[in-house]
C-alpha cells in the first residue's frame, strides 16, 4: 500500500503543477496515470507543437513545458504509478481514501485530486462483431509482453507508427505475421514503412493492403481473422492473436461511477476551491466544469493553487494557512 | 449563409446555418451547436474525436493535408467521405452538405 497525503489522478500539466502547490504546503503527492509517461495529452498527442498562452513563455513546446514542470516539482519528491488506470475509490470510516489501480496498486491518501483531462487514454477499438468475446482470448490492444506472441500466428491491424513499429519487432518473434492496412501504402514514418516492406520482401511479413478487418473466428479462443478488401472480396487469415493498433483516445472510465456529480463528461466543482460533491475529493483542469469554465492549462494552474490551500485546511481542520511567497521563502532543494 | 444537415452520433439530426469564415472550423461550429464532438486536441488533427463523414456534398473542399491523413489512417471507423471537421474551414463548399458525426470509434 502506497501512503501519501494527496493522491493525484492524472499526470498532465495540471496534475504536475498541483504537486508544486501542494509541496509549498508540505503535502506529499503520489500521481497515477494510465499512460506510461507523464505529460498527458501534451506528450501523447502534441509534444512538438508550440503553446503561446502560458504566462511568461512567448512560446513553449508542449513537451518542453512538461520537462520544465518535472524540474519544478522535483524538490518535492513526488512518486508515480504510470501505465495504470484508476479503477475504484473507497472512502474509509476515518475519512481517508484508497484508490485502486487496474494493476492492483493501492494508494492510501487523505485527499484525492482528479486531474484527468478528458479521462484516461484507452485503445481505440475497431467496430467488429464478437470483438469483446475474444478480448484477452486472442485480441490484445497493446503489446505488454512480446514473448506472448513467440511462435504464434499474429495479425496486426493499423497503419500508424505503433502498428509499423510492432510489425518490425514481432517479425522476429511470431511464427507468422500479417499487417492489415486500409491503404495501398504506408504513409507514417517512412523509415519504418520501408523496413516493413523489406520484411515483406523476405517473406517475414504478409502485407494485407487495401483491406479492413471484418470478422473474427473461433470458439472460446481466436483462430482466424476475416478481412474484406476494397473490391469487397474477403479472406480469412489464420491467427492466434489479433493486435488492433488504432491509437489511444481518452475516456472518463470508472471515475463516472464514483458518485461524483457529472455534467457531459466533466466533474462539477465549487469554484471557491474546486472541491467536488464528495468531501476530500477535488477536480482540477480539463476534467472539471463550472459556470464560465475555460479549458486552458493556465486556468488549471490557478485551480491547483486554490485546491492545495483548501486540501491543506481539509487535512488540518482549524489551522490557518498563511500564504507565503516563494520569493521570500525560496524552495528547499533548489 | 451556409446550411448543412448534421446527423449526430445518437442518430438525431438537424439543420444548422452559419456564416462563411476562413478563420473558423467546422469542428468549432459543431461544438458550439452542442453536437457530440469531443474535440480533445482542440483542432490540431491530433486526436480524431471530431471525425465526420460526408454522406453527400462537400465537393470542392481543400485536399486532405498530411496531418489529417495520418490521423484518419489510425482511426478504426473511417468510411468513404471521412474527414476531420477541425481541418475544414467554413467555406461555401460546405453549403448543402449532409454530414454524419462518427467520432474516433471508441
Tab-separated table of C-alpha atoms in Angstrom:
chain	number	residue	atom	x	y	z
A	1	UNK	CA	0.000	0.000	0.000
A	2	UNK	CA	1.389	3.387	-1.046
A	3	UNK	CA	0.702	6.066	1.581
A	4	UNK	CA	0.618	9.770	0.777
A	5	UNK	CA	-1.146	12.994	1.703
A	6	UNK	CA	-2.591	13.629	-1.757
A	7	UNK	CA	-3.322	11.120	-4.493
A	8	UNK	CA	-3.406	12.932	-7.845
A	9	UNK	CA	-5.156	11.103	-10.681
A	10	UNK	CA	-3.594	12.280	-13.938
A	11	UNK	CA	-0.017	13.365	-14.574
A	12	UNK	CA	-0.703	16.033	-17.197
A	13	UNK	CA	0.474	19.644	-16.765
A	14	UNK	CA	-2.196	20.495	-14.194
A	15	UNK	CA	-1.636	17.334	-12.121
A	16	UNK	CA	2.106	18.030	-12.147
A	17	UNK	CA	1.721	21.668	-11.100
A	18	UNK	CA	-0.605	20.560	-8.286
A	19	UNK	CA	2.449	18.772	-6.825
A	20	UNK	CA	4.201	22.150	-6.663
A	21	UNK	CA	1.312	23.941	-4.965
A	22	UNK	CA	0.785	21.073	-2.504
A	23	UNK	CA	4.541	20.860	-1.958
A	24	UNK	CA	4.685	24.509	-0.823
A	25	UNK	CA	2.277	23.469	1.936
A	26	UNK	CA	4.416	20.396	2.794
A	27	UNK	CA	1.836	17.987	1.408
A	28	UNK	CA	3.305	14.868	-0.245
A	29	UNK	CA	1.825	13.725	-3.564
A	30	UNK	CA	1.579	10.452	-5.454
A	31	UNK	CA	0.440	10.585	-9.089
A	32	UNK	CA	-1.210	7.847	-11.095
A	33	UNK	CA	-1.727	7.909	-14.868
A	34	UNK	CA	-2.918	5.405	-17.470
A	35	UNK	CA	-0.182	6.467	-19.888
A	36	UNK	CA	3.318	5.056	-19.476
A	37	UNK	CA	4.813	8.574	-19.378
A	38	UNK	CA	3.978	11.887	-17.678
A	39	UNK	CA	2.526	14.862	-19.569
A	40	UNK	CA	-0.945	13.664	-20.550
A	41	UNK	CA	-2.080	14.822	-23.980
A	42	UNK	CA	0.882	17.218	-24.265
A	43	UNK	CA	3.324	14.320	-24.585
A	44	UNK	CA	0.863	11.812	-26.067
A	45	UNK	CA	-0.755	13.963	-28.760
A	46	UNK	CA	1.258	17.096	-29.484
A	47	UNK	CA	4.744	17.128	-27.862
A	48	UNK	CA	6.256	19.198	-30.695
A	49	UNK	CA	3.501	21.791	-31.019
A	50	UNK	CA	4.107	25.269	-29.591
A	51	UNK	CA	1.816	26.715	-26.907
A	52	UNK	CA	1.519	30.507	-26.807
A	53	UNK	CA	-0.652	31.189	-23.762
A	54	UNK	CA	1.484	30.034	-20.860
A	55	UNK	CA	2.270	33.220	-18.882
A	56	UNK	CA	5.936	34.123	-19.117
A	57	UNK	CA	6.581	31.983	-22.195
A	58	UNK	CA	6.015	33.760	-25.541
A	59	UNK	CA	6.146	30.233	-26.999
A	60	UNK	CA	6.923	26.850	-25.487
A	61	UNK	CA	6.804	23.361	-26.996
A	62	UNK	CA	4.294	21.132	-25.199
A	63	UNK	CA	6.996	18.547	-24.476
A	64	UNK	CA	9.334	21.220	-23.076
A	65	UNK	CA	6.615	22.558	-20.775
A	66	UNK	CA	6.293	19.082	-19.248
A	67	UNK	CA	10.083	18.760	-18.888
A	68	UNK	CA	10.140	22.128	-17.081
A	69	UNK	CA	7.232	21.200	-14.824
A	70	UNK	CA	9.002	17.970	-13.843
A	71	UNK	CA	12.075	20.029	-12.942
A	72	UNK	CA	9.928	22.499	-10.997
A	73	UNK	CA	8.324	19.775	-8.840
A	74	UNK	CA	11.461	17.673	-8.354
A	75	UNK	CA	12.318	19.268	-4.946
A	76	UNK	CA	9.018	17.969	-3.579
A	77	UNK	CA	9.818	14.331	-4.390
A	78	UNK	CA	6.553	13.225	-5.982
A	79	UNK	CA	6.108	9.497	-6.624
A	80	UNK	CA	4.378	7.942	-9.626
A	81	UNK	CA	2.355	4.919	-10.752
A	82	UNK	CA	2.445	5.157	-14.554
A	83	UNK	CA	0.714	2.891	-17.061
A	84	UNK	CA	-2.024	2.174	-14.513
A	85	UNK	CA	-5.642	3.211	-14.808
A	86	UNK	CA	-7.611	4.033	-11.658
A	87	UNK	CA	-10.434	1.580	-11.083
A	88	UNK	CA	-12.035	2.279	-7.728
A	89	UNK	CA	-12.239	4.877	-4.987
A	90	UNK	CA	-13.090	3.838	-1.444
A	91	UNK	CA	-13.717	6.280	1.381
A	92	UNK	CA	-12.964	4.727	4.763
A	93	UNK	CA	-14.697	5.478	8.035
A	94	UNK	CA	-11.754	7.592	9.250
A	95	UNK	CA	-12.196	9.827	6.174
A	96	UNK	CA	-9.103	8.557	4.318
A	97	UNK	CA	-9.296	7.267	0.753
A	98	UNK	CA	-7.989	4.170	-1.008
A	99	UNK	CA	-7.564	4.384	-4.781
A	100	UNK	CA	-7.036	1.051	-6.529
A	101	UNK	CA	-5.496	0.757	-9.999
A	102	UNK	CA	-6.001	-1.647	-12.885
A	103	UNK	CA	-2.767	-3.373	-11.852
A	104	UNK	CA	-3.953	-3.789	-8.266
A	105	UNK	CA	-1.812	-0.957	-6.812
A	106	UNK	CA	-3.455	0.588	-3.730
A	107	UNK	CA	-2.835	4.205	-2.791
A	108	UNK	CA	-3.960	5.440	0.624
A	109	UNK	CA	-4.365	9.212	0.924
A	110	UNK	CA	-6.087	11.933	2.911
A	111	UNK	CA	-7.249	13.786	-0.201
A	112	UNK	CA	-7.876	12.726	-3.812
A	113	UNK	CA	-7.362	15.191	-6.661
A	114	UNK	CA	-8.740	14.279	-10.074
A	115	UNK	CA	-6.651	15.992	-12.758
A	116	UNK	CA	-7.510	13.563	-15.500
A	117	UNK	CA	-8.008	15.831	-18.515
A	118	UNK	CA	-10.801	14.237	-20.503
A	119	UNK	CA	-10.136	10.845	-18.920
A	120	UNK	CA	-7.669	8.006	-19.201
A	121	UNK	CA	-6.214	7.154	-22.582
A	122	UNK	CA	-7.580	3.836	-23.780
A	123	UNK	CA	-7.039	1.933	-27.032
A	124	UNK	CA	-9.383	2.700	-29.895
A	125	UNK	CA	-11.274	-0.439	-30.786
A	126	UNK	CA	-12.314	-1.478	-34.295
A	127	UNK	CA	-16.017	-1.968	-34.908
A	128	UNK	CA	-16.222	-5.769	-35.248
A	129	UNK	CA	-18.845	-8.351	-34.329
A	130	UNK	CA	-17.836	-10.627	-31.400
A	131	UNK	CA	-14.865	-8.375	-30.540
A	132	UNK	CA	-15.489	-8.374	-26.783
A	133	UNK	CA	-15.865	-12.153	-26.759
A	134	UNK	CA	-12.236	-12.506	-27.838
A	135	UNK	CA	-10.652	-9.759	-25.715
A	136	UNK	CA	-7.756	-11.335	-23.804
A	137	UNK	CA	-8.598	-14.577	-25.654
A	138	UNK	CA	-6.658	-13.650	-28.743
A	139	UNK	CA	-7.412	-9.940	-29.128
A	140	UNK	CA	-4.810	-7.697	-27.464
A	141	UNK	CA	-4.838	-3.909	-27.756
A	142	UNK	CA	-1.275	-3.406	-26.526
A	143	UNK	CA	1.919	-5.348	-26.612
A	144	UNK	CA	2.714	-5.638	-22.905
A	145	UNK	CA	4.978	-8.680	-23.210
A	146	UNK	CA	6.224	-9.527	-26.723
A	147	UNK	CA	7.024	-13.089	-25.570
A	148	UNK	CA	3.280	-13.780	-25.503
A	149	UNK	CA	3.468	-13.839	-29.304
A	150	UNK	CA	6.525	-16.128	-29.622
A	151	UNK	CA	5.942	-18.761	-32.341
A	152	UNK	CA	2.302	-17.683	-32.702
A	153	UNK	CA	0.302	-16.601	-35.743
A	154	UNK	CA	-0.258	-12.876	-35.325
A	155	UNK	CA	-2.310	-10.305	-37.246
A	156	UNK	CA	-1.618	-6.609	-36.642
A	157	UNK	CA	-4.181	-4.047	-37.846
A	158	UNK	CA	-3.466	-0.364	-38.415
A	159	UNK	CA	-1.179	1.872	-40.427
A	160	UNK	CA	0.192	4.261	-37.813
A	161	UNK	CA	3.646	4.338	-36.272
A	162	UNK	CA	2.731	1.954	-33.493
A	163	UNK	CA	1.423	-0.687	-35.947
A	164	UNK	CA	4.573	-0.372	-38.073
A	165	UNK	CA	6.963	-0.441	-35.080
A	166	UNK	CA	5.412	-3.600	-33.646
A	167	UNK	CA	5.335	-5.252	-37.076
A	168	UNK	CA	9.102	-4.771	-37.327
A	169	UNK	CA	9.629	-6.076	-33.787
A	170	UNK	CA	7.290	-9.061	-33.926
A	171	UNK	CA	8.566	-10.211	-37.351
A	172	UNK	CA	11.400	-11.915	-35.433
A	173	UNK	CA	9.115	-13.309	-32.723
A	174	UNK	CA	5.909	-14.597	-34.326
A	175	UNK	CA	5.761	-17.745	-36.461
A	176	UNK	CA	3.530	-15.942	-38.962
A	177	UNK	CA	2.828	-12.220	-39.063
A	178	UNK	CA	0.394	-10.199	-41.173
A	179	UNK	CA	-0.361	-6.486	-41.158
A	180	UNK	CA	-3.786	-5.335	-42.322
A	181	UNK	CA	-3.939	-1.750	-43.573
A	182	UNK	CA	-6.744	0.040	-45.350
A	183	UNK	CA	-4.423	1.797	-47.798
A	184	UNK	CA	-2.126	0.544	-50.524
A	185	UNK	CA	0.942	2.149	-48.956
A	186	UNK	CA	2.309	3.239	-45.593
A	187	UNK	CA	2.339	6.952	-45.055
A	188	UNK	CA	3.574	7.076	-41.445
A	189	UNK	CA	7.278	7.161	-40.508
A	190	UNK	CA	8.970	6.480	-43.889
A	191	UNK	CA	11.927	4.560	-42.372
A	192	UNK	CA	9.690	2.114	-40.568
A	193	UNK	CA	7.386	1.760	-43.578
A	194	UNK	CA	10.429	0.832	-45.691
A	195	UNK	CA	11.543	-1.722	-43.059
A	196	UNK	CA	8.111	-3.363	-43.109
A	197	UNK	CA	8.212	-3.566	-46.883
A	198	UNK	CA	11.724	-5.093	-46.741
A	199	UNK	CA	10.498	-7.698	-44.239
A	200	UNK	CA	7.617	-8.487	-46.581
A	201	UNK	CA	10.069	-8.974	-49.460
A	202	UNK	CA	11.952	-11.501	-47.264
A	203	UNK	CA	8.696	-13.348	-46.586
A	204	UNK	CA	8.709	-12.491	-42.873
A	205	UNK	CA	5.583	-10.338	-43.000
A	206	UNK	CA	2.469	-10.687	-45.098
A	207	UNK	CA	1.096	-7.322	-46.224
A	208	UNK	CA	-2.690	-7.286	-46.407
A	209	UNK	CA	-3.258	-3.909	-48.033
A	210	UNK	CA	-6.393	-2.065	-49.124
A	211	UNK	CA	-8.266	-4.162	-46.611
A	212	UNK	CA	-10.157	-3.799	-43.358
A	213	UNK	CA	-10.994	-6.162	-40.515
A	214	UNK	CA	-14.476	-7.599	-40.979
A	215	UNK	CA	-14.843	-10.620	-38.695
A	216	UNK	CA	-13.378	-12.899	-36.053
A	217	UNK	CA	-13.478	-16.698	-35.989
A	218	UNK	CA	-13.055	-19.216	-33.198
A	219	UNK	CA	-14.793	-20.772	-30.249
A	220	UNK	CA	-13.521	-19.681	-26.815
A	221	UNK	CA	-10.197	-18.737	-28.428
A	222	UNK	CA	-9.405	-16.775	-31.599
A	223	UNK	CA	-8.438	-18.913	-34.595
A	224	UNK	CA	-8.948	-16.597	-37.574
A	225	UNK	CA	-9.370	-13.003	-38.675
A	226	UNK	CA	-11.549	-12.194	-41.646
A	227	UNK	CA	-10.619	-9.200	-43.783
A	228	UNK	CA	-12.509	-7.502	-46.583
A	229	UNK	CA	-10.630	-5.877	-49.440
A	230	UNK	CA	-11.677	-2.646	-51.122
A	231	UNK	CA	-13.047	-4.737	-54.033
A	232	UNK	CA	-15.389	-6.425	-51.458
A	233	UNK	CA	-13.632	-9.800	-51.706
A	234	UNK	CA	-12.838	-11.432	-48.359
A	235	UNK	CA	-10.227	-13.768	-46.972
A	236	UNK	CA	-9.592	-15.335	-43.584
A	237	UNK	CA	-6.137	-15.199	-42.028
A	238	UNK	CA	-5.295	-17.955	-39.551
A	239	UNK	CA	-4.495	-16.251	-36.267
A	240	UNK	CA	-3.758	-16.980	-32.630
A	241	UNK	CA	-3.668	-13.249	-31.933
A	242	UNK	CA	-5.094	-10.054	-33.387
A	243	UNK	CA	-3.469	-6.797	-32.288
A	244	UNK	CA	-5.557	-3.783	-33.424
A	245	UNK	CA	-3.333	-0.695	-33.111
A	246	UNK	CA	-5.531	2.324	-33.848
A	247	UNK	CA	-4.076	4.719	-31.301
A	248	UNK	CA	-5.431	5.913	-27.973
A	249	UNK	CA	-8.396	8.026	-27.003
A	250	UNK	CA	-9.387	9.432	-23.619
A	251	UNK	CA	-12.420	8.070	-21.774
A	252	UNK	CA	-13.810	9.148	-18.432
A	253	UNK	CA	-13.805	5.480	-17.405
A	254	UNK	CA	-14.578	4.280	-13.875
A	255	UNK	CA	-14.477	7.841	-12.450
A	256	UNK	CA	-18.013	8.205	-13.823
A	257	UNK	CA	-19.182	5.535	-11.346
A	258	UNK	CA	-17.769	7.125	-8.175
A	259	UNK	CA	-20.867	9.112	-7.208
A	260	UNK	CA	-19.479	12.443	-8.384
A	261	UNK	CA	-21.801	14.990	-9.941
A	262	UNK	CA	-21.035	14.758	-13.663
A	263	UNK	CA	-22.166	17.024	-16.481
A	264	UNK	CA	-21.237	15.961	-20.018
A	265	UNK	CA	-18.026	14.020	-19.238
A	266	UNK	CA	-16.866	16.656	-16.710
A	267	UNK	CA	-16.943	16.758	-12.906
A	268	UNK	CA	-18.919	19.596	-11.334
A	269	UNK	CA	-16.934	21.621	-8.784
A	270	UNK	CA	-17.310	24.543	-6.410
A	271	UNK	CA	-15.186	27.406	-7.760
A	272	UNK	CA	-14.159	28.516	-4.248
A	273	UNK	CA	-11.721	25.602	-4.053
A	274	UNK	CA	-12.532	23.168	-6.908
A	275	UNK	CA	-13.960	20.635	-4.466
A	276	UNK	CA	-16.474	18.092	-5.722
A	277	UNK	CA	-19.652	16.868	-4.034
A	278	UNK	CA	-17.555	14.243	-2.187
A	279	UNK	CA	-15.704	15.949	0.709
A	280	UNK	CA	-11.957	15.423	0.296
A	281	UNK	CA	-12.171	14.865	-3.469
A	282	UNK	CA	-11.190	17.734	-5.770
A	283	UNK	CA	-11.207	18.042	-9.582
A	284	UNK	CA	-8.905	20.432	-11.460
A	285	UNK	CA	-8.037	21.127	-15.093
A	286	UNK	CA	-9.953	19.981	-18.162
A	287	UNK	CA	-11.881	17.317	-16.247
A	288	UNK	CA	-13.923	19.788	-14.198
A	289	UNK	CA	-16.764	22.083	-15.136
A	290	UNK	CA	-18.298	25.211	-13.625
A	291	UNK	CA	-20.035	28.305	-14.984
A	292	UNK	CA	-17.570	30.106	-17.236
A	293	UNK	CA	-15.105	27.205	-17.395
A	294	UNK	CA	-12.304	27.604	-19.944
A	295	UNK	CA	-10.275	24.525	-20.791
A	296	UNK	CA	-6.893	26.221	-20.636
A	297	UNK	CA	-3.710	24.994	-18.975
A	298	UNK	CA	-3.295	28.355	-17.253
A	299	UNK	CA	-6.771	28.030	-15.674
A	300	UNK	CA	-5.790	24.572	-14.411
A	301	UNK	CA	-2.685	26.071	-12.775
A	302	UNK	CA	-4.833	28.606	-10.934
A	303	UNK	CA	-7.226	25.865	-9.855
A	304	UNK	CA	-4.247	23.871	-8.479
A	305	UNK	CA	-3.298	26.688	-6.117
A	306	UNK	CA	-6.788	27.141	-4.685
A	307	UNK	CA	-7.273	23.389	-4.390
A	308	UNK	CA	-3.989	22.966	-2.488
A	309	UNK	CA	-4.905	25.552	0.157
A	310	UNK	CA	-8.343	24.024	0.602
A	311	UNK	CA	-6.882	20.495	0.786
A	312	UNK	CA	-4.467	21.672	3.487
A	313	UNK	CA	-7.368	23.001	5.547
A	314	UNK	CA	-9.322	19.790	4.952
A	315	UNK	CA	-6.403	17.719	6.257
A	316	UNK	CA	-5.631	20.130	9.127
A	317	UNK	CA	-9.019	21.400	10.268
A	318	UNK	CA	-8.986	24.566	12.324
A	319	UNK	CA	-5.470	25.511	11.264
A	320	UNK	CA	-4.984	28.817	9.471
A	321	UNK	CA	-2.795	28.760	6.392
A	322	UNK	CA	-0.595	31.791	5.903
A	323	UNK	CA	0.114	32.443	2.242
A	324	UNK	CA	3.863	32.616	1.702
A	325	UNK	CA	5.571	33.915	-1.413
A	326	UNK	CA	8.237	31.682	-2.927
A	327	UNK	CA	10.378	34.797	-3.476
A	328	UNK	CA	10.511	35.189	0.312
A	329	UNK	CA	10.717	31.571	1.441
A	330	UNK	CA	12.529	30.007	-1.530
A	331	UNK	CA	12.152	26.314	-2.373
A	332	UNK	CA	14.110	23.747	-0.361
A	333	UNK	CA	16.344	21.737	-2.639
A	334	UNK	CA	16.589	24.392	-5.335
B	1	UNK	CA	-25.298	31.778	-45.098
B	2	UNK	CA	-24.150	28.171	-45.300
B	3	UNK	CA	-26.673	25.445	-44.498
B	4	UNK	CA	-25.780	21.850	-43.658
B	5	UNK	CA	-27.617	18.799	-42.391
B	6	UNK	CA	-25.936	17.110	-39.410
B	7	UNK	CA	-26.619	13.595	-38.092
B	8	UNK	CA	-25.329	13.183	-34.524
B	9	UNK	CA	-23.813	10.009	-33.027
B	10	UNK	CA	-27.170	9.041	-31.494
B	11	UNK	CA	-28.895	9.284	-34.896
B	12	UNK	CA	-30.760	12.540	-34.202
B	13	UNK	CA	-30.429	15.062	-36.998
B	14	UNK	CA	-30.995	18.756	-37.617
B	15	UNK	CA	-30.071	21.543	-40.000
B	16	UNK	CA	-27.677	24.278	-38.952
B	17	UNK	CA	-26.694	27.570	-40.565
B	18	UNK	CA	-23.601	29.682	-40.204
B	19	UNK	CA	-21.622	32.403	-41.951
B	20	UNK	CA	-18.597	31.656	-44.109
B	21	UNK	CA	-15.441	32.290	-42.086
B	22	UNK	CA	-11.997	31.128	-43.133
B	23	UNK	CA	-10.561	31.540	-39.644
B	24	UNK	CA	-13.041	29.141	-38.070
B	25	UNK	CA	-13.509	25.394	-38.484
B	26	UNK	CA	-16.499	23.109	-38.863
B	27	UNK	CA	-15.468	21.427	-35.586
B	28	UNK	CA	-15.931	24.758	-33.788
B	29	UNK	CA	-19.452	25.153	-35.175
B	30	UNK	CA	-20.396	21.558	-34.282
B	31	UNK	CA	-19.097	22.055	-30.730
B	32	UNK	CA	-20.906	25.374	-30.396
B	33	UNK	CA	-24.118	23.709	-31.576
B	34	UNK	CA	-23.536	21.076	-28.862
B	35	UNK	CA	-23.236	18.062	-31.123
B	36	UNK	CA	-21.366	15.047	-29.711
B	37	UNK	CA	-17.897	16.213	-30.746
B	38	UNK	CA	-15.246	15.933	-28.009
B	39	UNK	CA	-12.504	17.772	-29.980
B	40	UNK	CA	-9.968	16.857	-27.355
B	41	UNK	CA	-6.875	18.229	-29.065
B	42	UNK	CA	-8.659	21.489	-29.854
B	43	UNK	CA	-8.176	21.393	-33.607
B	44	UNK	CA	-4.685	20.057	-34.281
B	45	UNK	CA	-5.698	16.926	-36.236
B	46	UNK	CA	-4.212	15.158	-33.238
B	47	UNK	CA	-6.988	13.089	-31.686
B	48	UNK	CA	-9.590	12.026	-34.257
B	49	UNK	CA	-12.520	12.831	-31.956
B	50	UNK	CA	-14.030	15.355	-34.408
B	51	UNK	CA	-14.179	12.742	-37.198
B	52	UNK	CA	-17.166	13.177	-39.545
B	53	UNK	CA	-18.201	11.703	-42.882
B	54	UNK	CA	-19.808	13.452	-45.826
B	55	UNK	CA	-22.852	11.450	-46.890
B	56	UNK	CA	-23.344	13.966	-49.690
B	57	UNK	CA	-21.900	17.307	-50.719
B	58	UNK	CA	-18.568	18.721	-49.685
B	59	UNK	CA	-17.155	18.640	-53.214
B	60	UNK	CA	-14.526	21.290	-53.819
B	61	UNK	CA	-13.198	21.322	-50.251
B	62	UNK	CA	-9.457	21.662	-49.657
B	63	UNK	CA	-7.407	18.499	-50.134
B	64	UNK	CA	-6.503	16.444	-47.093
B	65	UNK	CA	-3.157	17.547	-45.598
B	66	UNK	CA	-0.637	15.044	-44.213
B	67	UNK	CA	-1.535	15.601	-40.527
B	68	UNK	CA	-5.178	14.844	-41.191
B	69	UNK	CA	-4.354	11.891	-43.413
B	70	UNK	CA	-2.150	10.268	-40.744
B	71	UNK	CA	-4.860	10.658	-38.117
B	72	UNK	CA	-7.589	9.292	-40.391
B	73	UNK	CA	-5.316	6.328	-41.159
B	74	UNK	CA	-5.179	5.458	-37.483
B	75	UNK	CA	-8.949	5.500	-36.915
B	76	UNK	CA	-10.811	2.171	-36.837
B	77	UNK	CA	-14.064	3.547	-38.249
B	78	UNK	CA	-13.224	5.523	-41.367
B	79	UNK	CA	-15.522	5.370	-44.368
B	80	UNK	CA	-15.710	6.955	-47.810
B	81	UNK	CA	-16.100	10.685	-47.188
B	82	UNK	CA	-14.306	10.653	-43.824
B	83	UNK	CA	-12.729	13.965	-42.731
B	84	UNK	CA	-11.631	15.633	-39.518
B	85	UNK	CA	-14.032	18.536	-39.019
B	86	UNK	CA	-11.288	20.589	-37.317
B	87	UNK	CA	-9.450	20.757	-40.630
B	88	UNK	CA	-12.421	22.100	-42.610
B	89	UNK	CA	-12.751	25.878	-42.911
B	90	UNK	CA	-16.222	27.410	-43.060
B	91	UNK	CA	-16.449	27.985	-46.806
B	92	UNK	CA	-19.342	27.920	-49.264
B	93	UNK	CA	-18.132	24.477	-50.429
B	94	UNK	CA	-19.877	23.115	-47.332
B	95	UNK	CA	-23.258	24.525	-48.333
B	96	UNK	CA	-25.918	21.845	-48.788
B	97	UNK	CA	-23.744	19.048	-47.398
B	98	UNK	CA	-25.115	16.188	-45.349
B	99	UNK	CA	-22.664	15.034	-42.698
B	100	UNK	CA	-22.607	12.293	-40.068
B	101	UNK	CA	-20.620	12.628	-36.837
B	102	UNK	CA	-18.539	9.493	-36.270
B	103	UNK	CA	-16.024	10.358	-33.551
B	104	UNK	CA	-12.886	8.307	-33.076
B	105	UNK	CA	-14.606	4.958	-32.842
B	106	UNK	CA	-14.112	4.333	-29.121
